[in-house]
PDB file of N, CA and C in Angstrom:
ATOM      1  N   UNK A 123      11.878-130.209 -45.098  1.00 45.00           N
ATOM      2  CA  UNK A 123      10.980-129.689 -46.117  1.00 45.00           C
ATOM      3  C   UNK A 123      11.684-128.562 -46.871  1.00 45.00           C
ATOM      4  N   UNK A 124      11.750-128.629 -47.938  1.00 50.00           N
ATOM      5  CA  UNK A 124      12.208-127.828 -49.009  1.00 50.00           C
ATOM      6  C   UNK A 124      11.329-126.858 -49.465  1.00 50.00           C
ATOM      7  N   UNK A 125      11.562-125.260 -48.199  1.00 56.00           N
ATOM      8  CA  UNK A 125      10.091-124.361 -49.069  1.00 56.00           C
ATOM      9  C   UNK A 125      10.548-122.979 -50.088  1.00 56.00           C
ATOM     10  N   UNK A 126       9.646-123.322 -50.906  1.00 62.00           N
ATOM     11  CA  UNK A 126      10.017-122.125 -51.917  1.00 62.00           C
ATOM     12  C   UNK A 126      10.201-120.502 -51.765  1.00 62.00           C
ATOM     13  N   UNK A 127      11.215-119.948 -51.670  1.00 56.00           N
ATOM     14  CA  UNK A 127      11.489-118.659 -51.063  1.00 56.00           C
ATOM     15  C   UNK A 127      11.122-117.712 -52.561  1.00 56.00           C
ATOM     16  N   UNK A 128      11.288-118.200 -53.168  1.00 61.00           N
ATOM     17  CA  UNK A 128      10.560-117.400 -54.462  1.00 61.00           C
ATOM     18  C   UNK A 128       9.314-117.162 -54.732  1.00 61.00           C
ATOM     19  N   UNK A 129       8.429-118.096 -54.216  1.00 70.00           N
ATOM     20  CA  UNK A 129       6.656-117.986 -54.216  1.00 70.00           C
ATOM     21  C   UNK A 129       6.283-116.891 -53.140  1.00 70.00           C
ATOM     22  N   UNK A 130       7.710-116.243 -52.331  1.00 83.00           N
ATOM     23  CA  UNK A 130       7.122-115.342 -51.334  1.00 83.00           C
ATOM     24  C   UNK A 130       8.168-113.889 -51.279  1.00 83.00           C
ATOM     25  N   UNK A 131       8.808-113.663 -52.433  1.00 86.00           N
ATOM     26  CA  UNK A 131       9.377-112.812 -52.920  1.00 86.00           C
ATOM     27  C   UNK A 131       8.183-111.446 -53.205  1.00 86.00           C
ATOM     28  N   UNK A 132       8.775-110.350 -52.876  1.00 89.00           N
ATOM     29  CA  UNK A 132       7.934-109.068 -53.291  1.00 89.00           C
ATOM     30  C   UNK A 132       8.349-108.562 -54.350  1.00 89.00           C
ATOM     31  N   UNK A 133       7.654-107.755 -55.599  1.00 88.00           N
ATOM     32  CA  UNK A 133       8.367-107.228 -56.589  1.00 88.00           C
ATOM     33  C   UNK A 133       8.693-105.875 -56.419  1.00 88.00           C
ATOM     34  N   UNK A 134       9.507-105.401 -56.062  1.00 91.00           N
ATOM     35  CA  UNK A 134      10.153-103.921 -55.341  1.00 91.00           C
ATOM     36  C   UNK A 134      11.084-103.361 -56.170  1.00 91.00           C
ATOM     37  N   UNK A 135      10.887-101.909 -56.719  1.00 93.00           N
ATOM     38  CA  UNK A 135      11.551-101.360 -57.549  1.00 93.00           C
ATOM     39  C   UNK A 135      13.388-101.187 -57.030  1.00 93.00           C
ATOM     40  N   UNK A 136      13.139-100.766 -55.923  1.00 92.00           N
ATOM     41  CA  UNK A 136      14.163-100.626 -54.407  1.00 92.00           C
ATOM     42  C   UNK A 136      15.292-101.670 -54.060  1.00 92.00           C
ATOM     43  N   UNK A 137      14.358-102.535 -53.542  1.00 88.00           N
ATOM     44  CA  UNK A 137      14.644-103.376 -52.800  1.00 88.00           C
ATOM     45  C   UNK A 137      15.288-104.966 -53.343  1.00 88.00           C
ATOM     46  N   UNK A 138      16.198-105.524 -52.474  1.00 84.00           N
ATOM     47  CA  UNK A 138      16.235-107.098 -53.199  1.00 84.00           C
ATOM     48  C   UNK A 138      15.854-107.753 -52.187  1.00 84.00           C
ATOM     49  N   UNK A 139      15.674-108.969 -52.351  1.00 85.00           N
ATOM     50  CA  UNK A 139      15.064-109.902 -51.436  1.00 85.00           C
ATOM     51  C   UNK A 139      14.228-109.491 -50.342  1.00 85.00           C
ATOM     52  N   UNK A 140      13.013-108.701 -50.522  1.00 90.00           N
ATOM     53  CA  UNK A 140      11.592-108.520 -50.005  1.00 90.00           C
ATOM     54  C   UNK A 140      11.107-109.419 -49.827  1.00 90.00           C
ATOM     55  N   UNK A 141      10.467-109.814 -49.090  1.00 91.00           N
ATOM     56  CA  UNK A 141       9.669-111.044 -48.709  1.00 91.00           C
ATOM     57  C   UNK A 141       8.419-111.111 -48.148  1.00 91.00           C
ATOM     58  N   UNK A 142       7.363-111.548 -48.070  1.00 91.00           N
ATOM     59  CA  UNK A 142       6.350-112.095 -47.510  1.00 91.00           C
ATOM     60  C   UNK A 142       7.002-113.487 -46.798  1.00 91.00           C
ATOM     61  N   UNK A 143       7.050-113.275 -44.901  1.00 90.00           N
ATOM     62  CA  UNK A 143       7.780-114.659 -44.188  1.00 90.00           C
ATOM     63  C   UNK A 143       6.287-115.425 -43.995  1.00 90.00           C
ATOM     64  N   UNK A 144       5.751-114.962 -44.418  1.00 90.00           N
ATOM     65  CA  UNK A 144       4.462-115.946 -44.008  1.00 90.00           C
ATOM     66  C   UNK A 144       4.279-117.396 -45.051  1.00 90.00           C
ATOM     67  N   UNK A 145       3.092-118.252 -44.235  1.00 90.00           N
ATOM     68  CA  UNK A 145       3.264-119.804 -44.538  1.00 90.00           C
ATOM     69  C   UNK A 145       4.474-120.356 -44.798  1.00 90.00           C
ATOM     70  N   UNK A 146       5.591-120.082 -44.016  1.00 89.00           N
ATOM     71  CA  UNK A 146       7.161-120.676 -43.467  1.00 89.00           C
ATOM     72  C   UNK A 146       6.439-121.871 -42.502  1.00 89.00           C
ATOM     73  N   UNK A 147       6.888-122.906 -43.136  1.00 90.00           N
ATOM     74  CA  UNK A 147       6.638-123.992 -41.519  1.00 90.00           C
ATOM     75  C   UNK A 147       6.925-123.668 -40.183  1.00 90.00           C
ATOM     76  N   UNK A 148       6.328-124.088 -38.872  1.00 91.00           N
ATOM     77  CA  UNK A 148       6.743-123.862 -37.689  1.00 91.00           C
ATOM     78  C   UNK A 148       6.907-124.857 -37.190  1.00 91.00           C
ATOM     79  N   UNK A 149       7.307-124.713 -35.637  1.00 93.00           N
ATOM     80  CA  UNK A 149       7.468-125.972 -35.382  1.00 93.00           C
ATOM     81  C   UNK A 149       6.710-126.518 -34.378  1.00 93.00           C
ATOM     82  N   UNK A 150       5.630-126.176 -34.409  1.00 94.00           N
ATOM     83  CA  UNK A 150       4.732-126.914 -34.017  1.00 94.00           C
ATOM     84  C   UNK A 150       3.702-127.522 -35.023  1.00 94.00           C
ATOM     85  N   UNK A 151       4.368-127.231 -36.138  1.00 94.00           N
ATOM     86  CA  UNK A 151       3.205-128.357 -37.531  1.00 94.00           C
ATOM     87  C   UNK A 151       2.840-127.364 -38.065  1.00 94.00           C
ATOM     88  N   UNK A 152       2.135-126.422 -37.351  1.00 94.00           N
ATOM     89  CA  UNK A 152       1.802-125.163 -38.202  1.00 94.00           C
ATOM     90  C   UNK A 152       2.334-124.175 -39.124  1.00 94.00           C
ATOM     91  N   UNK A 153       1.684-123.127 -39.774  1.00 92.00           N
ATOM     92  CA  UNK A 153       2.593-122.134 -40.599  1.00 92.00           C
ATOM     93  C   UNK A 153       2.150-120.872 -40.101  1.00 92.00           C
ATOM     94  N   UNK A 154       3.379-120.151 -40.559  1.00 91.00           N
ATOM     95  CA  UNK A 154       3.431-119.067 -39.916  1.00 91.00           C
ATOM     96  C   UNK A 154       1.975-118.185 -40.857  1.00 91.00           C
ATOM     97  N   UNK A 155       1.545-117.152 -40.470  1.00 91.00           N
ATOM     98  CA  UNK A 155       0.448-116.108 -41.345  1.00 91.00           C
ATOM     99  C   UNK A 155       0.962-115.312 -42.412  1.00 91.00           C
ATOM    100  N   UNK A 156       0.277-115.405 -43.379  1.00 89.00           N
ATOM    101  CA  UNK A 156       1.299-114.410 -44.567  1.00 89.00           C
ATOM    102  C   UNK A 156       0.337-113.188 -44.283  1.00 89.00           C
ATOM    103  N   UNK A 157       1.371-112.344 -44.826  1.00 88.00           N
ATOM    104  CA  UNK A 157       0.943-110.650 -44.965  1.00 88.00           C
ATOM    105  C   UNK A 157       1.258-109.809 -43.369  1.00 88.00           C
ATOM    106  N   UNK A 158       1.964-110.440 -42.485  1.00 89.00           N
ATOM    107  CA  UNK A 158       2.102-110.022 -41.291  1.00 89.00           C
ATOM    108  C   UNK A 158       3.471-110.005 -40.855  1.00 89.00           C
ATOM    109  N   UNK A 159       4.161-110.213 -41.422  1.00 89.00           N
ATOM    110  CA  UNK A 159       5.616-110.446 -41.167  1.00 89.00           C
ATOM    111  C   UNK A 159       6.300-110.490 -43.004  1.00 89.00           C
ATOM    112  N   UNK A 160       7.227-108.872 -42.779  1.00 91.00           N
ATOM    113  CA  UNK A 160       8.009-109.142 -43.641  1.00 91.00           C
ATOM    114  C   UNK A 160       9.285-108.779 -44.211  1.00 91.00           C
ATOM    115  N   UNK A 161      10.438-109.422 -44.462  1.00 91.00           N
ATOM    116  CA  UNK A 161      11.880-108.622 -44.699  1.00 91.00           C
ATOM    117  C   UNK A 161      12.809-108.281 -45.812  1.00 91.00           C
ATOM    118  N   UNK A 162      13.402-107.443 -45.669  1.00 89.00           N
ATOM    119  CA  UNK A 162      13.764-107.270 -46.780  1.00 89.00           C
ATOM    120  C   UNK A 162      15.573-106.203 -46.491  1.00 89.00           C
ATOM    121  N   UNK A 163      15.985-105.927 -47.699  1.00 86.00           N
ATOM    122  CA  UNK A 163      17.453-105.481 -47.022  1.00 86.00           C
ATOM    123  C   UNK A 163      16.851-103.778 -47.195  1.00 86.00           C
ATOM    124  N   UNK A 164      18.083-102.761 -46.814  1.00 82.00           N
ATOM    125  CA  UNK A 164      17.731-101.397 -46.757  1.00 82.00           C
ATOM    126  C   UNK A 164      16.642-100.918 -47.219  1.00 82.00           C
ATOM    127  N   UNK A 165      15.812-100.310 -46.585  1.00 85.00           N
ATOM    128  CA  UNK A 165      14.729 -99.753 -47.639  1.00 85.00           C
ATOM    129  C   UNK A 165      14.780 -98.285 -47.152  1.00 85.00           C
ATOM    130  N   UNK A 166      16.056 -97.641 -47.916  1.00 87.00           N
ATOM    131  CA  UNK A 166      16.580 -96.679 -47.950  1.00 87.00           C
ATOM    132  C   UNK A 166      16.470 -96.291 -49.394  1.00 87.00           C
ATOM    133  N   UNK A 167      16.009 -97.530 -49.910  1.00 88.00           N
ATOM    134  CA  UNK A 167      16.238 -97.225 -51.573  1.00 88.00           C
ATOM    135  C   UNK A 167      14.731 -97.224 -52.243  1.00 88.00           C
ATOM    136  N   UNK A 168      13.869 -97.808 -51.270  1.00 91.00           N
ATOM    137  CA  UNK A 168      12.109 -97.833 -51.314  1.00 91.00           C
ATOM    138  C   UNK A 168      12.085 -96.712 -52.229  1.00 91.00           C
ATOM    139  N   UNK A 169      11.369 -97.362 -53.514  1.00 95.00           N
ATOM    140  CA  UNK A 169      11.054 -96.193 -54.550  1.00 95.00           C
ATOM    141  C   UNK A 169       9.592 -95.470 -54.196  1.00 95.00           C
ATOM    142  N   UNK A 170       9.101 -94.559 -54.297  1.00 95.00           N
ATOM    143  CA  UNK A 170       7.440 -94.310 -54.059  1.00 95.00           C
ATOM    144  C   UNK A 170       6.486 -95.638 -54.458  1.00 95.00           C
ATOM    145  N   UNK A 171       6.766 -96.197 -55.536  1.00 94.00           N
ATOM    146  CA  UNK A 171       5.740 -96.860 -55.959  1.00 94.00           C
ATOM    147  C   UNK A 171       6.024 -98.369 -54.746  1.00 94.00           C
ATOM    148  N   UNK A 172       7.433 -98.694 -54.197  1.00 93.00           N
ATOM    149  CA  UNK A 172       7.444 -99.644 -53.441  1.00 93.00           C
ATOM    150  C   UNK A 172       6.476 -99.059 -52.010  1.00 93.00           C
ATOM    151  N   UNK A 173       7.174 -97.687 -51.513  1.00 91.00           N
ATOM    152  CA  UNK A 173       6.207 -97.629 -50.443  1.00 91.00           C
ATOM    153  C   UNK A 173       4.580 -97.790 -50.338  1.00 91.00           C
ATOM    154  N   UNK A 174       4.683 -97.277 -51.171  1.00 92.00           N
ATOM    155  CA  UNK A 174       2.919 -97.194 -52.098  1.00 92.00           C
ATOM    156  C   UNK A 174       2.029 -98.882 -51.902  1.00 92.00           C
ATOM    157  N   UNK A 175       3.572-100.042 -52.440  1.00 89.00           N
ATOM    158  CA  UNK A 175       2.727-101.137 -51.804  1.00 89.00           C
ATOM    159  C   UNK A 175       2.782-101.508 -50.627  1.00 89.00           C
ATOM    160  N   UNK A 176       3.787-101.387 -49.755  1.00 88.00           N
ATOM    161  CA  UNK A 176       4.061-101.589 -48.399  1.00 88.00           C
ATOM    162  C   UNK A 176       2.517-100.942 -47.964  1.00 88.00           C
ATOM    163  N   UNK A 177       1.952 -99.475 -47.873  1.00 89.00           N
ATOM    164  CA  UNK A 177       1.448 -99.288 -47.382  1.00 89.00           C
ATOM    165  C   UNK A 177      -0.215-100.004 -47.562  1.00 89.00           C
ATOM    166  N   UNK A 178      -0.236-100.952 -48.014  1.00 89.00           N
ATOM    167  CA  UNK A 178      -1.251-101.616 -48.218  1.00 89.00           C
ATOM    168  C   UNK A 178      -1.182-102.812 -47.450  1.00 89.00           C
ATOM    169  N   UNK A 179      -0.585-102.805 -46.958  1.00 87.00           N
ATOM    170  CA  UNK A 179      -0.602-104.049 -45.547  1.00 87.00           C
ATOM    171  C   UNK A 179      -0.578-103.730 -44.009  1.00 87.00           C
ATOM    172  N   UNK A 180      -0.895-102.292 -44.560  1.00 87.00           N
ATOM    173  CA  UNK A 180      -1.089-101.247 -42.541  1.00 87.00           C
ATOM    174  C   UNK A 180       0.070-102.350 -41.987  1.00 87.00           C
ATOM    175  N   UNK A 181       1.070-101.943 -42.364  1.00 86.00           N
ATOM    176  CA  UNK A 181       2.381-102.112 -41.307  1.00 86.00           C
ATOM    177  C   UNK A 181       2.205-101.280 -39.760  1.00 86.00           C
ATOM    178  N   UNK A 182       2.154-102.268 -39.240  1.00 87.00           N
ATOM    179  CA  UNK A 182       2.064-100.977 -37.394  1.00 87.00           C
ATOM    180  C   UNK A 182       3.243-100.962 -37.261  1.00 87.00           C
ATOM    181  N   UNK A 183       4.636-101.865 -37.289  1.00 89.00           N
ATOM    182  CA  UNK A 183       5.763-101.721 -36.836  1.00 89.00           C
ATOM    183  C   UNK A 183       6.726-102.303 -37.766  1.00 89.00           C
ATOM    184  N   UNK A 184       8.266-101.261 -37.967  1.00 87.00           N
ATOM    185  CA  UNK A 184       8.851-101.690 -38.434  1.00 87.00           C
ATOM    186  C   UNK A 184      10.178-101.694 -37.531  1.00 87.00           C
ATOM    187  N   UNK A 185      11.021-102.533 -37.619  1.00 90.00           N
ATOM    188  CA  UNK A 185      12.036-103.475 -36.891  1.00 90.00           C
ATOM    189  C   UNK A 185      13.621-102.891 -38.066  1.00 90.00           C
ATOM    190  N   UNK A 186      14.570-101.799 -37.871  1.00 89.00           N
ATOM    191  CA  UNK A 186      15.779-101.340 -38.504  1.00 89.00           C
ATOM    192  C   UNK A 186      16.552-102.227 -37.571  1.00 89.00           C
ATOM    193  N   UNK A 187      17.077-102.664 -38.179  1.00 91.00           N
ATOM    194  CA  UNK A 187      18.594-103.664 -37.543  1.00 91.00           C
ATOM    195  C   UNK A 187      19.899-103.062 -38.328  1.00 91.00           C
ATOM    196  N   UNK A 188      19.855-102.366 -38.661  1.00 89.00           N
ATOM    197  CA  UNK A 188      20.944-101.917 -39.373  1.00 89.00           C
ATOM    198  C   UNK A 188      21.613-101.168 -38.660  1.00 89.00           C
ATOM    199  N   UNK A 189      23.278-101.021 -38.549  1.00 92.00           N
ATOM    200  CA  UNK A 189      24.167-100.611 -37.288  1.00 92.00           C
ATOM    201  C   UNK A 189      23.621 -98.799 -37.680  1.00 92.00           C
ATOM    202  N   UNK A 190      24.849 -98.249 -36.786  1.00 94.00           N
ATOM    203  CA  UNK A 190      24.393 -97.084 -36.533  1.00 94.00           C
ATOM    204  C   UNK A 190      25.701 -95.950 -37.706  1.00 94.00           C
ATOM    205  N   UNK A 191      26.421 -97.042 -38.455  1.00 94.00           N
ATOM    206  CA  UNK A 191      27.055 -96.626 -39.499  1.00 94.00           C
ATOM    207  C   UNK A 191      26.699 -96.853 -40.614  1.00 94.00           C
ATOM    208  N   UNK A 192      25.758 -97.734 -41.297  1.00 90.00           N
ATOM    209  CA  UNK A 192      24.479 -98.081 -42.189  1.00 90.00           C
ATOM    210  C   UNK A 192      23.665 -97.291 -42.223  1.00 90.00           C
ATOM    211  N   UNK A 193      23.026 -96.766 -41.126  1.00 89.00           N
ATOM    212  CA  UNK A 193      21.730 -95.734 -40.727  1.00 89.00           C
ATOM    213  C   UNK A 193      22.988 -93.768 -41.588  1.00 89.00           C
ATOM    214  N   UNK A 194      23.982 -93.996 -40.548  1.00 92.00           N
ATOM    215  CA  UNK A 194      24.204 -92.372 -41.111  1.00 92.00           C
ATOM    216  C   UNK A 194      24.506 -92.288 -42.341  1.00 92.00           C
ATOM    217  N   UNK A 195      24.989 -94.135 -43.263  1.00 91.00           N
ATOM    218  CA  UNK A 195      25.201 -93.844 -44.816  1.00 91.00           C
ATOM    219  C   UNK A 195      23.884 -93.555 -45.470  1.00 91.00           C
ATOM    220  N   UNK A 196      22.899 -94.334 -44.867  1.00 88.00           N
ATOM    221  CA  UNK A 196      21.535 -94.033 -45.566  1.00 88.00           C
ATOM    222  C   UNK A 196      20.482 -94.423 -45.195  1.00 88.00           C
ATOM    223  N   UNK A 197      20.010 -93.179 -44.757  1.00 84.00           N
ATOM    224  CA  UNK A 197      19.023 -92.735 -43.484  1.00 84.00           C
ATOM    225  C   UNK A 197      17.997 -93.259 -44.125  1.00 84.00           C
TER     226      UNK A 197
END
């Protein structure tokens, strides 16, 4: 299945490739939940008005994977 990664793109002053991962197929037939899962690259660069929308989805947890030489370029 060929799914559209653009219909789940965020518009982020900041950021590139933000995403909403939700309604991604699974593999059990189902789709995943939108508005509950979502990624995006550094958001070191999160402008106010991006946090501003983030915070409208009561994020409880966020997940930094970024090494620990990424983090001291930009915290």
């Amino acid at each position: 299945m060929n799914h559209d990664v653009m219909s789940h793109l965020l518009s982020m002053e900041g950021a590139i490739n933000a995403r909403d991962l939700g309604n991604y197929p699974a593999i059990s037939g189902k789709h995943t939940k939108e508005h509950v899962f979502f990624r995006s690259d550094s958001t070191s660069k999160f402008t106010k008005r991006d946090m501003e929308a983030m915070a409208k989805f009561n994020l409880g947890l966020v997940v930094d994977l970024r090494s620990a030489r990424e983090l001291a370029v930009a915290p």
